[in-house]
Amino acid sequence: MNVRQNKEHKMESMYCDREREHDVAVQRAKEGILSNENIEKVCKIFQLLSEPSRFKIVYALLKGEMCVYHITEVCGGTVSGVSHQLRVLRDNGIVKAKRYGKNVEYSLADAHVCEMVELGIEHLYCGK
């Protein structure tokens, strides 16, 4: 190592005393990083779930399929307000809708949505 490289190495070491271990982690992270487009898509999912009335709806649907009237009974609000939030969730692939005669019943789109919500709830009690 020449004098300049040695000086740079010492400067880097001032910032992190586990440089070698972190270099491995940095390399793994660089290899597995998502594209900006996919990062935006994932962030949109969390953004959708971060709105309290939408989260209540998704949480209620963890318990089973329901129509808008029963979702409103569980979550509160108005039928039109809940319908609006259901449309946002449906348009973004969080919930799905099935028509049964005059009624439309809503359910979670897939098991991943359930897992995300359940993990978020578990995290409430983690380390406390």
Short mmCIF file of N, CA and C in Angstrom, two decimals:
data_model
loop_
_atom_site.label_atom_id
_atom_site.label_comp_id
_atom_site.label_asym_id
_atom_site.label_seq_id
_atom_site.Cartn_x
_atom_site.Cartn_y
_atom_site.Cartn_z
N MET A 1 0.85 -1.17 0.00
CA MET A 1 0.00 0.00 0.00
C MET A 1 0.90 1.24 0.00
N ASN A 2 0.69 2.14 -0.95
CA ASN A 2 1.50 3.36 -0.97
C ASN A 2 0.99 4.34 0.08
N VAL A 3 1.66 5.45 0.26
CA VAL A 3 1.34 6.42 1.31
C VAL A 3 -0.08 6.96 1.13
N ARG A 4 -0.44 7.28 -0.12
CA ARG A 4 -1.78 7.84 -0.38
C ARG A 4 -2.87 6.81 -0.05
N GLN A 5 -2.67 5.56 -0.52
CA GLN A 5 -3.65 4.52 -0.25
C GLN A 5 -3.77 4.27 1.25
N ASN A 6 -2.64 4.27 1.95
CA ASN A 6 -2.63 4.05 3.39
C ASN A 6 -3.40 5.17 4.09
N LYS A 7 -3.19 6.43 3.65
CA LYS A 7 -3.89 7.57 4.24
C LYS A 7 -5.40 7.45 4.00
N GLU A 8 -5.79 7.07 2.75
CA GLU A 8 -7.22 6.90 2.44
C GLU A 8 -7.82 5.78 3.27
N HIS A 9 -7.07 4.67 3.42
CA HIS A 9 -7.55 3.55 4.22
C HIS A 9 -7.76 3.97 5.67
N LYS A 10 -6.83 4.73 6.22
CA LYS A 10 -6.96 5.20 7.61
C LYS A 10 -8.18 6.12 7.75
N MET A 11 -8.41 6.98 6.73
CA MET A 11 -9.57 7.87 6.79
C MET A 11 -10.86 7.07 6.77
N GLU A 12 -10.92 6.05 5.90
CA GLU A 12 -12.11 5.21 5.84
C GLU A 12 -12.34 4.50 7.17
N SER A 13 -11.26 4.02 7.77
CA SER A 13 -11.36 3.30 9.03
C SER A 13 -11.87 4.18 10.16
N MET A 14 -11.67 5.49 10.04
CA MET A 14 -12.17 6.40 11.07
C MET A 14 -13.70 6.38 11.12
N TYR A 15 -14.32 6.08 10.02
CA TYR A 15 -15.77 6.11 9.94
C TYR A 15 -16.41 4.78 10.29
N CYS A 16 -15.69 3.70 10.11
CA CYS A 16 -16.27 2.39 10.37
C CYS A 16 -15.18 1.42 10.80
N ASP A 17 -15.38 0.80 11.94
CA ASP A 17 -14.38 -0.15 12.41
C ASP A 17 -14.69 -1.59 11.99
N ARG A 18 -15.74 -1.77 11.19
CA ARG A 18 -16.10 -3.10 10.68
C ARG A 18 -16.18 -3.07 9.16
N GLU A 19 -15.20 -2.41 8.57
CA GLU A 19 -15.21 -2.16 7.13
C GLU A 19 -15.31 -3.45 6.31
N ARG A 20 -14.54 -4.46 6.66
CA ARG A 20 -14.55 -5.70 5.88
C ARG A 20 -15.91 -6.38 5.90
N GLU A 21 -16.51 -6.47 7.08
CA GLU A 21 -17.84 -7.09 7.18
C GLU A 21 -18.87 -6.29 6.39
N HIS A 22 -18.77 -4.99 6.47
CA HIS A 22 -19.73 -4.14 5.77
C HIS A 22 -19.52 -4.16 4.27
N ASP A 23 -18.27 -4.34 3.83
CA ASP A 23 -18.02 -4.46 2.39
C ASP A 23 -18.79 -5.63 1.79
N VAL A 24 -18.86 -6.73 2.52
CA VAL A 24 -19.61 -7.90 2.05
C VAL A 24 -21.10 -7.55 1.97
N ALA A 25 -21.62 -6.90 3.00
CA ALA A 25 -23.03 -6.51 3.00
C ALA A 25 -23.33 -5.52 1.89
N VAL A 26 -22.42 -4.59 1.67
CA VAL A 26 -22.61 -3.61 0.60
C VAL A 26 -22.68 -4.31 -0.75
N GLN A 27 -21.78 -5.26 -0.97
CA GLN A 27 -21.77 -5.98 -2.25
C GLN A 27 -23.07 -6.74 -2.45
N ARG A 28 -23.54 -7.44 -1.40
CA ARG A 28 -24.81 -8.18 -1.50
C ARG A 28 -25.97 -7.24 -1.78
N ALA A 29 -25.98 -6.10 -1.12
CA ALA A 29 -27.06 -5.13 -1.31
C ALA A 29 -27.05 -4.58 -2.73
N LYS A 30 -25.87 -4.30 -3.26
CA LYS A 30 -25.77 -3.79 -4.62
C LYS A 30 -26.27 -4.82 -5.63
N GLU A 31 -25.96 -6.08 -5.39
CA GLU A 31 -26.38 -7.15 -6.31
C GLU A 31 -27.89 -7.36 -6.28
N GLY A 32 -28.52 -7.14 -5.14
CA GLY A 32 -29.94 -7.43 -5.00
C GLY A 32 -30.84 -6.21 -5.02
N ILE A 33 -30.31 -5.04 -5.30
CA ILE A 33 -31.12 -3.83 -5.23
C ILE A 33 -32.22 -3.85 -6.30
N LEU A 34 -33.38 -3.40 -5.92
CA LEU A 34 -34.50 -3.33 -6.87
C LEU A 34 -34.31 -2.15 -7.81
N SER A 35 -34.95 -2.24 -8.94
CA SER A 35 -34.95 -1.10 -9.86
C SER A 35 -35.74 0.04 -9.23
N ASN A 36 -35.48 1.26 -9.66
CA ASN A 36 -36.23 2.41 -9.14
C ASN A 36 -37.72 2.23 -9.38
N GLU A 37 -38.09 1.67 -10.52
CA GLU A 37 -39.50 1.45 -10.83
C GLU A 37 -40.14 0.50 -9.82
N ASN A 38 -39.45 -0.60 -9.49
CA ASN A 38 -40.00 -1.55 -8.52
C ASN A 38 -40.02 -0.97 -7.11
N ILE A 39 -39.02 -0.17 -6.77
CA ILE A 39 -39.03 0.49 -5.46
C ILE A 39 -40.25 1.40 -5.35
N GLU A 40 -40.54 2.14 -6.39
CA GLU A 40 -41.72 3.01 -6.39
C GLU A 40 -43.01 2.21 -6.24
N LYS A 41 -43.08 1.06 -6.89
CA LYS A 41 -44.28 0.21 -6.78
C LYS A 41 -44.48 -0.30 -5.35
N VAL A 42 -43.39 -0.74 -4.72
CA VAL A 42 -43.48 -1.23 -3.35
C VAL A 42 -43.86 -0.09 -2.40
N CYS A 43 -43.25 1.06 -2.60
CA CYS A 43 -43.57 2.23 -1.76
C CYS A 43 -45.04 2.61 -1.91
N LYS A 44 -45.59 2.46 -3.10
CA LYS A 44 -47.00 2.78 -3.32
C LYS A 44 -47.89 1.85 -2.50
N ILE A 45 -47.52 0.58 -2.41
CA ILE A 45 -48.30 -0.37 -1.60
C ILE A 45 -48.32 0.09 -0.14
N PHE A 46 -47.14 0.43 0.38
CA PHE A 46 -47.08 0.88 1.78
C PHE A 46 -47.81 2.21 1.96
N GLN A 47 -47.75 3.06 0.97
CA GLN A 47 -48.46 4.34 1.03
C GLN A 47 -49.97 4.08 1.09
N LEU A 48 -50.46 3.16 0.29
CA LEU A 48 -51.88 2.83 0.30
C LEU A 48 -52.31 2.30 1.67
N LEU A 49 -51.49 1.45 2.25
CA LEU A 49 -51.83 0.85 3.54
C LEU A 49 -51.61 1.79 4.71
N SER A 50 -50.89 2.89 4.48
CA SER A 50 -50.59 3.80 5.58
C SER A 50 -51.74 4.75 5.91
N GLU A 51 -52.75 4.80 5.05
CA GLU A 51 -53.90 5.66 5.31
C GLU A 51 -54.82 4.90 6.28
N PRO A 52 -55.14 5.46 7.45
CA PRO A 52 -55.86 4.72 8.50
C PRO A 52 -57.18 4.08 8.06
N SER A 53 -58.01 4.76 7.31
CA SER A 53 -59.30 4.14 6.94
C SER A 53 -59.08 2.97 5.99
N ARG A 54 -58.10 3.06 5.10
CA ARG A 54 -57.81 1.93 4.21
C ARG A 54 -57.22 0.77 5.01
N PHE A 55 -56.36 1.09 5.97
CA PHE A 55 -55.79 0.02 6.79
C PHE A 55 -56.89 -0.70 7.57
N LYS A 56 -57.84 0.05 8.12
CA LYS A 56 -58.96 -0.58 8.84
C LYS A 56 -59.72 -1.53 7.94
N ILE A 57 -59.96 -1.11 6.71
CA ILE A 57 -60.68 -1.95 5.75
C ILE A 57 -59.90 -3.23 5.49
N VAL A 58 -58.62 -3.09 5.22
CA VAL A 58 -57.78 -4.26 4.94
C VAL A 58 -57.74 -5.17 6.17
N TYR A 59 -57.61 -4.58 7.35
CA TYR A 59 -57.60 -5.37 8.57
C TYR A 59 -58.92 -6.12 8.76
N ALA A 60 -60.02 -5.46 8.50
CA ALA A 60 -61.33 -6.11 8.60
C ALA A 60 -61.43 -7.28 7.63
N LEU A 61 -60.89 -7.11 6.44
CA LEU A 61 -60.97 -8.16 5.42
C LEU A 61 -60.04 -9.33 5.72
N LEU A 62 -59.14 -9.17 6.68
CA LEU A 62 -58.34 -10.32 7.13
C LEU A 62 -59.26 -11.39 7.72
N LYS A 63 -60.39 -10.94 8.26
CA LYS A 63 -61.31 -11.86 8.94
C LYS A 63 -62.25 -12.56 7.97
N GLY A 64 -62.29 -12.10 6.72
CA GLY A 64 -63.12 -12.76 5.72
C GLY A 64 -63.77 -11.78 4.76
N GLU A 65 -64.33 -12.33 3.72
CA GLU A 65 -64.99 -11.56 2.67
C GLU A 65 -66.22 -10.84 3.22
N MET A 66 -66.42 -9.59 2.78
CA MET A 66 -67.57 -8.80 3.25
C MET A 66 -68.03 -7.85 2.16
N CYS A 67 -69.30 -7.45 2.27
CA CYS A 67 -69.82 -6.41 1.38
C CYS A 67 -69.55 -5.04 2.00
N VAL A 68 -69.74 -4.00 1.23
CA VAL A 68 -69.43 -2.64 1.69
C VAL A 68 -70.23 -2.27 2.94
N TYR A 69 -71.46 -2.75 3.05
CA TYR A 69 -72.28 -2.40 4.21
C TYR A 69 -71.69 -2.97 5.50
N HIS A 70 -71.22 -4.20 5.42
CA HIS A 70 -70.64 -4.82 6.62
C HIS A 70 -69.25 -4.27 6.92
N ILE A 71 -68.51 -3.92 5.89
CA ILE A 71 -67.21 -3.28 6.12
C ILE A 71 -67.41 -1.94 6.83
N THR A 72 -68.44 -1.20 6.40
CA THR A 72 -68.76 0.07 7.05
C THR A 72 -69.16 -0.13 8.50
N GLU A 73 -69.90 -1.21 8.77
CA GLU A 73 -70.30 -1.52 10.14
C GLU A 73 -69.07 -1.76 11.02
N VAL A 74 -68.08 -2.44 10.48
CA VAL A 74 -66.85 -2.73 11.23
C VAL A 74 -65.97 -1.50 11.38
N CYS A 75 -65.78 -0.78 10.29
CA CYS A 75 -64.78 0.29 10.23
C CYS A 75 -65.31 1.67 10.57
N GLY A 76 -66.61 1.83 10.52
CA GLY A 76 -67.18 3.15 10.72
C GLY A 76 -67.14 3.95 9.43
N GLY A 77 -67.56 5.19 9.51
CA GLY A 77 -67.60 6.03 8.33
C GLY A 77 -68.92 5.89 7.59
N THR A 78 -68.91 6.29 6.34
CA THR A 78 -70.12 6.22 5.52
C THR A 78 -69.91 5.17 4.43
N VAL A 79 -71.01 4.69 3.89
CA VAL A 79 -70.94 3.72 2.81
C VAL A 79 -70.20 4.32 1.61
N SER A 80 -70.48 5.58 1.30
CA SER A 80 -69.81 6.19 0.15
C SER A 80 -68.31 6.36 0.42
N GLY A 81 -67.94 6.71 1.65
CA GLY A 81 -66.52 6.86 1.99
C GLY A 81 -65.78 5.53 1.92
N VAL A 82 -66.40 4.49 2.47
CA VAL A 82 -65.79 3.15 2.43
C VAL A 82 -65.73 2.65 0.98
N SER A 83 -66.78 2.91 0.21
CA SER A 83 -66.78 2.52 -1.21
C SER A 83 -65.63 3.18 -1.96
N HIS A 84 -65.40 4.44 -1.67
CA HIS A 84 -64.31 5.16 -2.32
C HIS A 84 -62.97 4.50 -1.99
N GLN A 85 -62.76 4.21 -0.71
CA GLN A 85 -61.49 3.60 -0.29
C GLN A 85 -61.34 2.20 -0.88
N LEU A 86 -62.45 1.47 -0.97
CA LEU A 86 -62.40 0.15 -1.59
C LEU A 86 -62.00 0.25 -3.06
N ARG A 87 -62.51 1.26 -3.74
CA ARG A 87 -62.15 1.45 -5.15
C ARG A 87 -60.65 1.72 -5.29
N VAL A 88 -60.12 2.56 -4.40
CA VAL A 88 -58.67 2.85 -4.43
C VAL A 88 -57.89 1.56 -4.20
N LEU A 89 -58.29 0.79 -3.20
CA LEU A 89 -57.60 -0.47 -2.90
C LEU A 89 -57.74 -1.48 -4.04
N ARG A 90 -58.91 -1.54 -4.63
CA ARG A 90 -59.14 -2.47 -5.75
C ARG A 90 -58.34 -2.06 -6.98
N ASP A 91 -58.33 -0.77 -7.29
CA ASP A 91 -57.59 -0.27 -8.46
C ASP A 91 -56.08 -0.51 -8.34
N ASN A 92 -55.61 -0.69 -7.11
CA ASN A 92 -54.18 -0.90 -6.88
C ASN A 92 -53.83 -2.33 -6.48
N GLY A 93 -54.77 -3.25 -6.66
CA GLY A 93 -54.49 -4.66 -6.47
C GLY A 93 -54.38 -5.13 -5.03
N ILE A 94 -54.92 -4.35 -4.09
CA ILE A 94 -54.86 -4.74 -2.68
C ILE A 94 -56.08 -5.60 -2.31
N VAL A 95 -57.25 -5.24 -2.83
CA VAL A 95 -58.47 -6.03 -2.63
C VAL A 95 -59.03 -6.43 -3.99
N LYS A 96 -59.88 -7.43 -3.96
CA LYS A 96 -60.59 -7.84 -5.17
C LYS A 96 -62.08 -7.89 -4.84
N ALA A 97 -62.89 -7.82 -5.87
CA ALA A 97 -64.34 -7.77 -5.70
C ALA A 97 -64.99 -8.87 -6.54
N LYS A 98 -66.04 -9.48 -5.96
CA LYS A 98 -66.84 -10.47 -6.68
C LYS A 98 -68.30 -10.09 -6.53
N ARG A 99 -69.01 -10.17 -7.61
CA ARG A 99 -70.44 -9.85 -7.59
C ARG A 99 -71.24 -11.13 -7.33
N TYR A 100 -72.17 -11.01 -6.38
CA TYR A 100 -73.13 -12.07 -6.07
C TYR A 100 -74.51 -11.45 -6.18
N GLY A 101 -75.15 -11.59 -7.33
CA GLY A 101 -76.44 -10.95 -7.56
C GLY A 101 -76.29 -9.44 -7.49
N LYS A 102 -77.00 -8.80 -6.57
CA LYS A 102 -76.93 -7.35 -6.41
C LYS A 102 -75.75 -6.90 -5.56
N ASN A 103 -75.20 -7.81 -4.80
CA ASN A 103 -74.13 -7.46 -3.86
C ASN A 103 -72.74 -7.68 -4.45
N VAL A 104 -71.82 -6.84 -4.01
CA VAL A 104 -70.40 -7.01 -4.32
C VAL A 104 -69.69 -7.32 -3.02
N GLU A 105 -68.95 -8.40 -3.00
CA GLU A 105 -68.20 -8.77 -1.80
C GLU A 105 -66.72 -8.57 -2.07
N TYR A 106 -66.04 -8.05 -1.06
CA TYR A 106 -64.63 -7.71 -1.16
C TYR A 106 -63.80 -8.67 -0.33
N SER A 107 -62.61 -8.94 -0.82
CA SER A 107 -61.66 -9.76 -0.09
C SER A 107 -60.26 -9.27 -0.43
N LEU A 108 -59.29 -9.71 0.34
CA LEU A 108 -57.91 -9.32 0.06
C LEU A 108 -57.44 -10.03 -1.21
N ALA A 109 -56.64 -9.34 -1.97
CA ALA A 109 -56.24 -9.83 -3.29
C ALA A 109 -55.39 -11.09 -3.21
N ASP A 110 -54.52 -11.18 -2.23
CA ASP A 110 -53.67 -12.37 -2.12
C ASP A 110 -53.07 -12.48 -0.72
N ALA A 111 -52.41 -13.59 -0.49
CA ALA A 111 -51.85 -13.87 0.84
C ALA A 111 -50.75 -12.88 1.22
N HIS A 112 -50.08 -12.29 0.24
CA HIS A 112 -49.01 -11.34 0.56
C HIS A 112 -49.55 -10.13 1.31
N VAL A 113 -50.72 -9.67 0.92
CA VAL A 113 -51.34 -8.53 1.61
C VAL A 113 -51.60 -8.91 3.06
N CYS A 114 -52.14 -10.10 3.26
CA CYS A 114 -52.40 -10.59 4.63
C CYS A 114 -51.11 -10.61 5.44
N GLU A 115 -50.06 -11.15 4.86
CA GLU A 115 -48.78 -11.26 5.57
C GLU A 115 -48.22 -9.89 5.93
N MET A 116 -48.31 -8.93 5.02
CA MET A 116 -47.79 -7.59 5.30
C MET A 116 -48.52 -6.97 6.48
N VAL A 117 -49.83 -7.08 6.49
CA VAL A 117 -50.62 -6.50 7.57
C VAL A 117 -50.34 -7.22 8.88
N GLU A 118 -50.33 -8.54 8.84
CA GLU A 118 -50.07 -9.31 10.06
C GLU A 118 -48.68 -9.03 10.61
N LEU A 119 -47.68 -8.90 9.73
CA LEU A 119 -46.33 -8.57 10.20
C LEU A 119 -46.26 -7.18 10.80
N GLY A 120 -46.98 -6.24 10.21
CA GLY A 120 -47.04 -4.90 10.76
C GLY A 120 -47.62 -4.90 12.17
N ILE A 121 -48.66 -5.69 12.36
CA ILE A 121 -49.30 -5.79 13.68
C ILE A 121 -48.36 -6.48 14.66
N GLU A 122 -47.71 -7.55 14.24
CA GLU A 122 -46.74 -8.24 15.11
C GLU A 122 -45.63 -7.29 15.54
N HIS A 123 -45.23 -6.42 14.64
CA HIS A 123 -44.14 -5.49 14.94
C HIS A 123 -44.50 -4.52 16.05
N LEU A 124 -45.81 -4.29 16.23
CA LEU A 124 -46.25 -3.44 17.35
C LEU A 124 -45.72 -3.95 18.69
N TYR A 125 -45.64 -5.26 18.82
CA TYR A 125 -45.30 -5.89 20.10
C TYR A 125 -43.86 -6.38 20.14
N CYS A 126 -43.09 -6.11 19.12
CA CYS A 126 -41.72 -6.59 19.02
C CYS A 126 -40.79 -5.73 19.89
N GLY A 127 -40.12 -6.36 20.81
CA GLY A 127 -39.11 -5.67 21.61
C GLY A 127 -39.65 -4.71 22.64
N LYS A 128 -40.91 -4.81 22.99
CA LYS A 128 -41.45 -3.89 24.01
C LYS A 128 -41.60 -4.60 25.31
#
